[in-house]
mmCIF file with all atom_site columns, C-alpha atoms in Angstrom:
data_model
loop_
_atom_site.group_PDB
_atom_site.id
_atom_site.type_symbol
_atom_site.label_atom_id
_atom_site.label_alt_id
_atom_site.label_comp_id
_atom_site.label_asym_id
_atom_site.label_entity_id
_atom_site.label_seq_id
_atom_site.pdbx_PDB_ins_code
_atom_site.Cartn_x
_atom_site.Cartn_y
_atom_site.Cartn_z
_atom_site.occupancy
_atom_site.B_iso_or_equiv
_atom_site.pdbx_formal_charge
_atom_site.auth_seq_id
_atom_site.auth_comp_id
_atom_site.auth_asym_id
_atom_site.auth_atom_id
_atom_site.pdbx_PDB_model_num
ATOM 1   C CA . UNK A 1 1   ? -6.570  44.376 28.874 1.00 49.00 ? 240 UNK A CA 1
ATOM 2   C CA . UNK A 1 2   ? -9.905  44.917 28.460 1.00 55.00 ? 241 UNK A CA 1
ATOM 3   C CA . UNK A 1 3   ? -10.471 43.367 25.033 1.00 62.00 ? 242 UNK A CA 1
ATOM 4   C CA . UNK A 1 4   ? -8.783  40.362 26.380 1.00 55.00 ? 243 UNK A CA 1
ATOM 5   C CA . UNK A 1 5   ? -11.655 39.922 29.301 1.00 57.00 ? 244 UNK A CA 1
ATOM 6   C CA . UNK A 1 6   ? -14.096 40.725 26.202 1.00 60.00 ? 245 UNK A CA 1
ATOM 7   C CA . UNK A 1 7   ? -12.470 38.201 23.974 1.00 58.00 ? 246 UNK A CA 1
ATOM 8   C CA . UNK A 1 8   ? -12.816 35.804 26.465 1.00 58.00 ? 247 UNK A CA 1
ATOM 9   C CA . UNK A 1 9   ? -15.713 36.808 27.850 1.00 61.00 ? 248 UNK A CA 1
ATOM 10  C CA . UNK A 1 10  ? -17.570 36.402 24.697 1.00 67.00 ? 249 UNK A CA 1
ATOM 11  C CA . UNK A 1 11  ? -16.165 33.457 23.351 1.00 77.00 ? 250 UNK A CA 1
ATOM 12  C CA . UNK A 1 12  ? -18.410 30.500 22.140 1.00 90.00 ? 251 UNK A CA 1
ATOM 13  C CA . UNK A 1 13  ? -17.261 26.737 22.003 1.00 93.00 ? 252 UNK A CA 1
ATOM 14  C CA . UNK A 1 14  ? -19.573 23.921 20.163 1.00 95.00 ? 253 UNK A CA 1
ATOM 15  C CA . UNK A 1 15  ? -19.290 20.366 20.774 1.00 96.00 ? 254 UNK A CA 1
ATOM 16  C CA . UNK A 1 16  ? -21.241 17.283 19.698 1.00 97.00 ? 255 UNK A CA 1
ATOM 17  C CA . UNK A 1 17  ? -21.744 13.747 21.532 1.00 97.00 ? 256 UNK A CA 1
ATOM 18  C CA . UNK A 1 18  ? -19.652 11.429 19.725 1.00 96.00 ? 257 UNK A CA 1
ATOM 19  C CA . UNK A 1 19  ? -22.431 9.629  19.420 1.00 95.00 ? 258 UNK A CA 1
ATOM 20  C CA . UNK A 1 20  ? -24.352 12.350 18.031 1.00 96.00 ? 259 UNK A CA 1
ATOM 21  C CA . UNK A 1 21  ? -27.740 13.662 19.156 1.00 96.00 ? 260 UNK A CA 1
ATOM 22  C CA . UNK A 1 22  ? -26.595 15.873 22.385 1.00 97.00 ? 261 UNK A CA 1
ATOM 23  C CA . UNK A 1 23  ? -24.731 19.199 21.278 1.00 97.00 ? 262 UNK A CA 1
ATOM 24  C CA . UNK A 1 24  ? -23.626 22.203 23.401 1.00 95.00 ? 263 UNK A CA 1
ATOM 25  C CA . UNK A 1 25  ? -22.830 25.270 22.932 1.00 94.00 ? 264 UNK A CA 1
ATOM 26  C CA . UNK A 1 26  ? -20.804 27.456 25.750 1.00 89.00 ? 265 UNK A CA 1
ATOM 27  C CA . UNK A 1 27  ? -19.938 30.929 26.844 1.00 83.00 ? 266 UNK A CA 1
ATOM 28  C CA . UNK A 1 28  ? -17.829 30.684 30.002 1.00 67.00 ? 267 UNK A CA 1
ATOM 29  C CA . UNK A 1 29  ? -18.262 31.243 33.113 1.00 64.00 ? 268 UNK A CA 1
ATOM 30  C CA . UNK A 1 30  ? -20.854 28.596 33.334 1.00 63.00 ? 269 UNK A CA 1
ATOM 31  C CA . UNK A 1 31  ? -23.818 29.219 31.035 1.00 80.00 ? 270 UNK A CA 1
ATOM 32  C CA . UNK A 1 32  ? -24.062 26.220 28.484 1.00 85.00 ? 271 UNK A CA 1
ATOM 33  C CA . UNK A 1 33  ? -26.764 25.705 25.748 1.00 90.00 ? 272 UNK A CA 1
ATOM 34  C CA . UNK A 1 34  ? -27.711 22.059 25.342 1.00 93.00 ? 273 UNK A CA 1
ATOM 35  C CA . UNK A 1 35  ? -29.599 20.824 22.394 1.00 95.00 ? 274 UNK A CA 1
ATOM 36  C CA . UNK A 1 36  ? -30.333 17.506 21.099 1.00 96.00 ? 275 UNK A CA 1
ATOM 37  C CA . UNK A 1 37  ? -31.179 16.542 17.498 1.00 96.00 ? 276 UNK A CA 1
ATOM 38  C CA . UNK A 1 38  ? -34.744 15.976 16.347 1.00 94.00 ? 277 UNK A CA 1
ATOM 39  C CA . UNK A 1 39  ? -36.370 13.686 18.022 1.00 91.00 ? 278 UNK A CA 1
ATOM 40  C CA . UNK A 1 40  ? -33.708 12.412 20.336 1.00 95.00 ? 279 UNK A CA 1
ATOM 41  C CA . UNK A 1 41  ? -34.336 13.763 23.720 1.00 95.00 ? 280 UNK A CA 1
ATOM 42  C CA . UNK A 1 42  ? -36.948 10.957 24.653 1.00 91.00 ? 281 UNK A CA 1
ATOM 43  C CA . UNK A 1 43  ? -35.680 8.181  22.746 1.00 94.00 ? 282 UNK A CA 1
ATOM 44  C CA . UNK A 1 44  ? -32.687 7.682  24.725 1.00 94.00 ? 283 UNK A CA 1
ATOM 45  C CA . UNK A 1 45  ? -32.680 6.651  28.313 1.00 95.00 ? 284 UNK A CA 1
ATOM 46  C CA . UNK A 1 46  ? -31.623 8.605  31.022 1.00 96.00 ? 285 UNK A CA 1
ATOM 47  C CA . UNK A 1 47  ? -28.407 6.925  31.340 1.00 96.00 ? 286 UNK A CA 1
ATOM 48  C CA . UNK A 1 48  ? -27.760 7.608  28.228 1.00 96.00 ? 287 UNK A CA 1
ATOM 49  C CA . UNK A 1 49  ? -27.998 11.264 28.310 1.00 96.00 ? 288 UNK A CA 1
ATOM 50  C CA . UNK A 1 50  ? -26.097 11.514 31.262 1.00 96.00 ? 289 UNK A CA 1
ATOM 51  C CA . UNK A 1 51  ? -22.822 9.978  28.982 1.00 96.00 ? 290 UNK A CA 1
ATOM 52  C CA . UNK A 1 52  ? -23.661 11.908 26.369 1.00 97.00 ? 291 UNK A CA 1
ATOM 53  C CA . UNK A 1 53  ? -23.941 15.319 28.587 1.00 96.00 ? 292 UNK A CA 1
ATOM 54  C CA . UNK A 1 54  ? -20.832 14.400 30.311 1.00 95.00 ? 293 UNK A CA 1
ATOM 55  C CA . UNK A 1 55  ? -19.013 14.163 26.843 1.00 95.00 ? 294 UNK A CA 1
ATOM 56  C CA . UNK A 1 56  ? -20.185 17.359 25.688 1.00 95.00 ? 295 UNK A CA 1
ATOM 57  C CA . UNK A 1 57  ? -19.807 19.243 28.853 1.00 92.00 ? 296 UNK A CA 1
ATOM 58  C CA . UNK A 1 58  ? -16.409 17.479 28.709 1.00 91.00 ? 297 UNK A CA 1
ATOM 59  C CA . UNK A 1 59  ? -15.440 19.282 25.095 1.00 93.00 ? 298 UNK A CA 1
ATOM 60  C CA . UNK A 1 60  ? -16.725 22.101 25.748 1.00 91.00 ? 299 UNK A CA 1
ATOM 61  C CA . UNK A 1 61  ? -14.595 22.729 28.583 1.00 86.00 ? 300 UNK A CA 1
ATOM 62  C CA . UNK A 1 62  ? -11.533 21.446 26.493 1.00 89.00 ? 301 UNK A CA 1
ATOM 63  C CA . UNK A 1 63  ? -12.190 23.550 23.682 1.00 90.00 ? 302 UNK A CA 1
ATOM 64  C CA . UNK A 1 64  ? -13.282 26.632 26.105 1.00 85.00 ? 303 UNK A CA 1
ATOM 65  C CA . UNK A 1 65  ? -9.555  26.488 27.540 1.00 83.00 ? 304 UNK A CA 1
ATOM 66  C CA . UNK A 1 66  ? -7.612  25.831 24.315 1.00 88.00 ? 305 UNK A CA 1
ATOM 67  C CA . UNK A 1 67  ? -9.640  28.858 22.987 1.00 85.00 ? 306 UNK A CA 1
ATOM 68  C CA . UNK A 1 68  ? -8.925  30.971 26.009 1.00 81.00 ? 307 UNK A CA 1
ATOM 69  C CA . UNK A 1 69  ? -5.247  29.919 26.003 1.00 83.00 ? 308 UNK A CA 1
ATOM 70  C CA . UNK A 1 70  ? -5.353  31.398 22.321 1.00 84.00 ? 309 UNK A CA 1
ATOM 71  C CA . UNK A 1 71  ? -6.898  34.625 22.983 1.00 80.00 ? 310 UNK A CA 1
ATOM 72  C CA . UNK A 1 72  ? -4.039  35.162 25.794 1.00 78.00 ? 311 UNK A CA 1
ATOM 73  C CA . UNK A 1 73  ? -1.076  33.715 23.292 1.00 82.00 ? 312 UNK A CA 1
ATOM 74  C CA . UNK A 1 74  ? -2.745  36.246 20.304 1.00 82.00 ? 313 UNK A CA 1
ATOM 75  C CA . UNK A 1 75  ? -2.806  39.742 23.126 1.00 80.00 ? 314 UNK A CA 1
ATOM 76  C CA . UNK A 1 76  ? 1.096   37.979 24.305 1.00 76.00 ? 315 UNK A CA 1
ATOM 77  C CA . UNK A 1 77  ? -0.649  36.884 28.168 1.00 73.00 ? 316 UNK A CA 1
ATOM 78  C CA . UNK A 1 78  ? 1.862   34.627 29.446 1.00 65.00 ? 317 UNK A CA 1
ATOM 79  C CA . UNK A 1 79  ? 1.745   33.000 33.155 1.00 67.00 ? 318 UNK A CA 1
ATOM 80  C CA . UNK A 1 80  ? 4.540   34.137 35.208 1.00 67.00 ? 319 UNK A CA 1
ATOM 81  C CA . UNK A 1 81  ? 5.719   31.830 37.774 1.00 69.00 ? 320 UNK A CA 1
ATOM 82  C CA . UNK A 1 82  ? 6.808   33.888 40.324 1.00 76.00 ? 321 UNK A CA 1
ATOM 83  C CA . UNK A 1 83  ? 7.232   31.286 42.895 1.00 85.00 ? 322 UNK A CA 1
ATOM 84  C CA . UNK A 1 84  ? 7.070   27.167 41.272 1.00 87.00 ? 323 UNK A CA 1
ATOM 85  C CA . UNK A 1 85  ? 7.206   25.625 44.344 1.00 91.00 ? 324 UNK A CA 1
ATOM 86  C CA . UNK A 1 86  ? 3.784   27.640 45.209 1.00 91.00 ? 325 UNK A CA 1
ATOM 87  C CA . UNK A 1 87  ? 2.404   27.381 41.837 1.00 89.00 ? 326 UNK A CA 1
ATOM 88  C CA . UNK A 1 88  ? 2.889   23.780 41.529 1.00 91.00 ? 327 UNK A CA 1
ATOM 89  C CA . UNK A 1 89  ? 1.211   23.301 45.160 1.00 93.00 ? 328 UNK A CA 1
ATOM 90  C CA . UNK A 1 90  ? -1.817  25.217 43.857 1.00 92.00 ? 329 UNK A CA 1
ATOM 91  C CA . UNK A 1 91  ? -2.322  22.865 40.515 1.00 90.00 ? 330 UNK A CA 1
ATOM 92  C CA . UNK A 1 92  ? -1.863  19.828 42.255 1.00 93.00 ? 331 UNK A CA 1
ATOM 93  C CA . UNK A 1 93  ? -4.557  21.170 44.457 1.00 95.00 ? 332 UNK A CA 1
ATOM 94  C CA . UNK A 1 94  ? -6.436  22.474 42.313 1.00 93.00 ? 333 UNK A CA 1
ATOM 95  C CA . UNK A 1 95  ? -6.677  19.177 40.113 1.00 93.00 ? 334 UNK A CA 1
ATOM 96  C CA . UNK A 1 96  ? -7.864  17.698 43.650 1.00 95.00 ? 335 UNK A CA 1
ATOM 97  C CA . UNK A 1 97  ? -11.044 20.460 43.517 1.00 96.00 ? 336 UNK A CA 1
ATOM 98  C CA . UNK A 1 98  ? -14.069 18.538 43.463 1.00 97.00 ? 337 UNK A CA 1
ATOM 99  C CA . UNK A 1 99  ? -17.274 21.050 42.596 1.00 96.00 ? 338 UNK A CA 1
ATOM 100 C CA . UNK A 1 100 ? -20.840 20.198 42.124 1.00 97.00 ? 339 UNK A CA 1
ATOM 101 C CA . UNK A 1 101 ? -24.204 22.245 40.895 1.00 96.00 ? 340 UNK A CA 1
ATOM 102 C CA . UNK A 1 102 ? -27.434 20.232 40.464 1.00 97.00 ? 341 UNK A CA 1
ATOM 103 C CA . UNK A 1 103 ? -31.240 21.707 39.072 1.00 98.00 ? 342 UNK A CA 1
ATOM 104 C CA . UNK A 1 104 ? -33.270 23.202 41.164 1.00 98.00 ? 343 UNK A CA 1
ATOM 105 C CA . UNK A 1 105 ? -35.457 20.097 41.718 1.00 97.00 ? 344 UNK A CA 1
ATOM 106 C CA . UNK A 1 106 ? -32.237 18.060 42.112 1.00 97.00 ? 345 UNK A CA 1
ATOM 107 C CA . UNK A 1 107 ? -33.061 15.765 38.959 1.00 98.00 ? 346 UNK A CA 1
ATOM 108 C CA . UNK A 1 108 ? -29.647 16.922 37.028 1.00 98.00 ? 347 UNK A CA 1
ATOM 109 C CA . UNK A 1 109 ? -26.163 17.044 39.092 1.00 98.00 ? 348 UNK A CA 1
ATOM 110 C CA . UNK A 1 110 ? -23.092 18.261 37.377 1.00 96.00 ? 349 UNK A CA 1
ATOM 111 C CA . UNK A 1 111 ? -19.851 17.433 38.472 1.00 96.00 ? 350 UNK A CA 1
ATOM 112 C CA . UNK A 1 112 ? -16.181 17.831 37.836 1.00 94.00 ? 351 UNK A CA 1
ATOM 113 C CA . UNK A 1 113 ? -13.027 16.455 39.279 1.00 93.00 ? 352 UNK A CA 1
ATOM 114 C CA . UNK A 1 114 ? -10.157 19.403 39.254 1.00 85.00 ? 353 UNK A CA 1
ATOM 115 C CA . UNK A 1 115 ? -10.861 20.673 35.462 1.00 73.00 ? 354 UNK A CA 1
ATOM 116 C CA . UNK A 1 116 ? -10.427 17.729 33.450 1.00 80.00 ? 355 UNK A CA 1
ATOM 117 C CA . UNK A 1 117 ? -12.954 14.892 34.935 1.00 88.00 ? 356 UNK A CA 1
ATOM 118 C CA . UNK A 1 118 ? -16.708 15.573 34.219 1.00 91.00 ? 357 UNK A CA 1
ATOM 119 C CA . UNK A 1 119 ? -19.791 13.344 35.729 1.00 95.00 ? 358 UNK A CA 1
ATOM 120 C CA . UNK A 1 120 ? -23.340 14.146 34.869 1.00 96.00 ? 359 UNK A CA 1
ATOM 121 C CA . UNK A 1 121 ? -25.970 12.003 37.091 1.00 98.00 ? 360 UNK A CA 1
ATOM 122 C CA . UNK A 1 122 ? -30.011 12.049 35.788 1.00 97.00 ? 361 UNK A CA 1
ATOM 123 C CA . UNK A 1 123 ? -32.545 11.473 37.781 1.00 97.00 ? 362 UNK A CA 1
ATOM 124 C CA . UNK A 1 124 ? -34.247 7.894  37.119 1.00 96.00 ? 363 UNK A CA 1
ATOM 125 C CA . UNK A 1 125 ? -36.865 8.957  34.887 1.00 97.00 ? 364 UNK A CA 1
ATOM 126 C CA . UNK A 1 126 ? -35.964 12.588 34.364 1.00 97.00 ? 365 UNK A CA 1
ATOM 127 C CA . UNK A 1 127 ? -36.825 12.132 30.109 1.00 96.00 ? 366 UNK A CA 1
ATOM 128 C CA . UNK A 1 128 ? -39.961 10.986 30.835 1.00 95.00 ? 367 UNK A CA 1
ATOM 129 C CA . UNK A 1 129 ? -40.873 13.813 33.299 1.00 96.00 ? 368 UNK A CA 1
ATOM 130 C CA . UNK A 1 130 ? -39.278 16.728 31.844 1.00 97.00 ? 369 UNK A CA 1
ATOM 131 C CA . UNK A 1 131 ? -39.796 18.361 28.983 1.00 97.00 ? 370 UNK A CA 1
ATOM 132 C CA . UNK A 1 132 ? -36.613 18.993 25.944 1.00 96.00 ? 371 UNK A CA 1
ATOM 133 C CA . UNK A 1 133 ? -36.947 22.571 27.487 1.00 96.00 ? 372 UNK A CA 1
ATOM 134 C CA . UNK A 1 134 ? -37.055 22.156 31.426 1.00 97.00 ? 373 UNK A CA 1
ATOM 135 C CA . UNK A 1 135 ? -33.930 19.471 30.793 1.00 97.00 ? 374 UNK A CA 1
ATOM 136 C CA . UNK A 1 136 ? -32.269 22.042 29.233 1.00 95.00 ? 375 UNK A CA 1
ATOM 137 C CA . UNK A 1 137 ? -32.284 24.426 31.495 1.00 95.00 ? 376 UNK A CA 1
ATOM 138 C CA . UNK A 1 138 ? -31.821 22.018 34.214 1.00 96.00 ? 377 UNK A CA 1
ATOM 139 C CA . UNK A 1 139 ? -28.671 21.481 32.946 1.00 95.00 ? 378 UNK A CA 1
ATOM 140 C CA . UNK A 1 140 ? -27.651 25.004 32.393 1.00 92.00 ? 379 UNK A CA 1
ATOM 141 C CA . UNK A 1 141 ? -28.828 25.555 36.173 1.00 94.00 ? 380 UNK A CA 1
ATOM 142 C CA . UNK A 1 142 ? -26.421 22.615 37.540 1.00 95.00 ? 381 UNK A CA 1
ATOM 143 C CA . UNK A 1 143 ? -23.606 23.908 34.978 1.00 91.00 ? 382 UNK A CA 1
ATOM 144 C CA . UNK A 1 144 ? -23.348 27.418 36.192 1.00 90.00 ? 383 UNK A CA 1
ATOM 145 C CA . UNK A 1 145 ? -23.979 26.373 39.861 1.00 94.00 ? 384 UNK A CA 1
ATOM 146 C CA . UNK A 1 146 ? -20.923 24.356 39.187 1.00 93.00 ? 385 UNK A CA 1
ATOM 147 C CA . UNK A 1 147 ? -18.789 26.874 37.725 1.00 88.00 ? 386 UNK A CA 1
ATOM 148 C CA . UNK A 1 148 ? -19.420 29.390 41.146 1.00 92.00 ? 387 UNK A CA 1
ATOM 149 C CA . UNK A 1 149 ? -18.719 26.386 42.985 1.00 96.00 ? 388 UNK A CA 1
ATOM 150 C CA . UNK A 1 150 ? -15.773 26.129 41.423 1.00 92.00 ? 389 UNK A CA 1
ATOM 151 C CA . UNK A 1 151 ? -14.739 29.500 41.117 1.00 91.00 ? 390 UNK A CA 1
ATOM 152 C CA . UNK A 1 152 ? -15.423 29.813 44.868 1.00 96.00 ? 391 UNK A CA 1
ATOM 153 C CA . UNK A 1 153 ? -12.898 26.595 45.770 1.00 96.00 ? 392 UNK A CA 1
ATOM 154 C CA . UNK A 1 154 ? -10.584 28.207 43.494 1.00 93.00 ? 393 UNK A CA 1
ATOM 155 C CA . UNK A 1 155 ? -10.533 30.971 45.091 1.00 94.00 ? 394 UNK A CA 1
ATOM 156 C CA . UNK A 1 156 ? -10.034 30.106 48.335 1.00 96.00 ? 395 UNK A CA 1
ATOM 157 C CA . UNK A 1 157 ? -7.454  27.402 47.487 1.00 95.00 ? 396 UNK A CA 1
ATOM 158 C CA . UNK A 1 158 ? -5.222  30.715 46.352 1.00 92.00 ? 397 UNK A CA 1
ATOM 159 C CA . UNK A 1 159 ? -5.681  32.231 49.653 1.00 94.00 ? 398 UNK A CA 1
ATOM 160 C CA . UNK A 1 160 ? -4.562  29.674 51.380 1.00 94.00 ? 399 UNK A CA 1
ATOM 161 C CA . UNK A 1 161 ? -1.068  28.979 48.500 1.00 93.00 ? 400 UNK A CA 1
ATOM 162 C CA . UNK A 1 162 ? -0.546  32.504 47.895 1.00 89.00 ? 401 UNK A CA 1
ATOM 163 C CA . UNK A 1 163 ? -1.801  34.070 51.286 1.00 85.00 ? 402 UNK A CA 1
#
């Protein structure tokens, strides 16, 4: 089992805005790498990086799951449903999970509805304050802030189905 943990441990996903200009690269549970193409970050408004954040982070969490479900498939990990009635309480719940993580100085908030709707908010004039580096680790801050938030709810949302 534990090569599966290290498989998925150590994977790496890589997404792109659609847009182009924001790209991400993750390594679950919660640290992301945001980058933006030359000369980008300060050229688009802050709006505008929070859609194109919320995109990537958005991939990268689809691709993160698709790869983990792959790694399981490939070492023949298959969810058991002991109990559906349960189980199917605990999704639907789970989909209902709302977790947040912002920066330390608040300017970048990361958010996600169950695990398939993502939000980023920026700080009115974050771009202009911030430097390509301190904005990206802002984000990585809110990101893995997010992901113990998550974890956390997660958590005790199975105590209280499976308990």
């Amino acid at each position: 089992m534990h090569s599966l943990i290290d498989r998925c441990d150590t994977m790496a996903v890589h997404a792109s805005a659609p847009a182009g200009g924001v790209h991400g690269e993750a390594r679950w549970p919660g640290k992301v790498e945001i980058s933006f193409s030359s000369g980008c970050y300060g050229q688009i408004s802050d709006s505008e990086v929070e859609r194109r954040l919320a995109q990537v982070i958005q991939l990268l969490w689809t691709r993160y799951l698709e790869r983990q479900r792959a790694v399981r498939a490939e070492f023949g990990v298959h969810e058991i449903e002991d109990d559906p009635v349960r189980d199917n309480v605990f999704r639907a719940d789970r989909d209902r999970i709302v977790a947040v993580g912002q920066s330390d100085d608040g300017r970048v908030v990361v958010s996600a509805e169950g695990i398939h709707r993502w939000r980023v908010v920026v700080a009115d004039g974050t771009v202009r304050v911030l430097t390509e580096r301190d904005f990206r680790a802002a984000v990585n801050t809110a990101v893995m802030r997010l992901v113990a938030d998550q974890a956390r709810q997660v958590l005790e949302l199975k105590g209280r189905v499976y308990g």
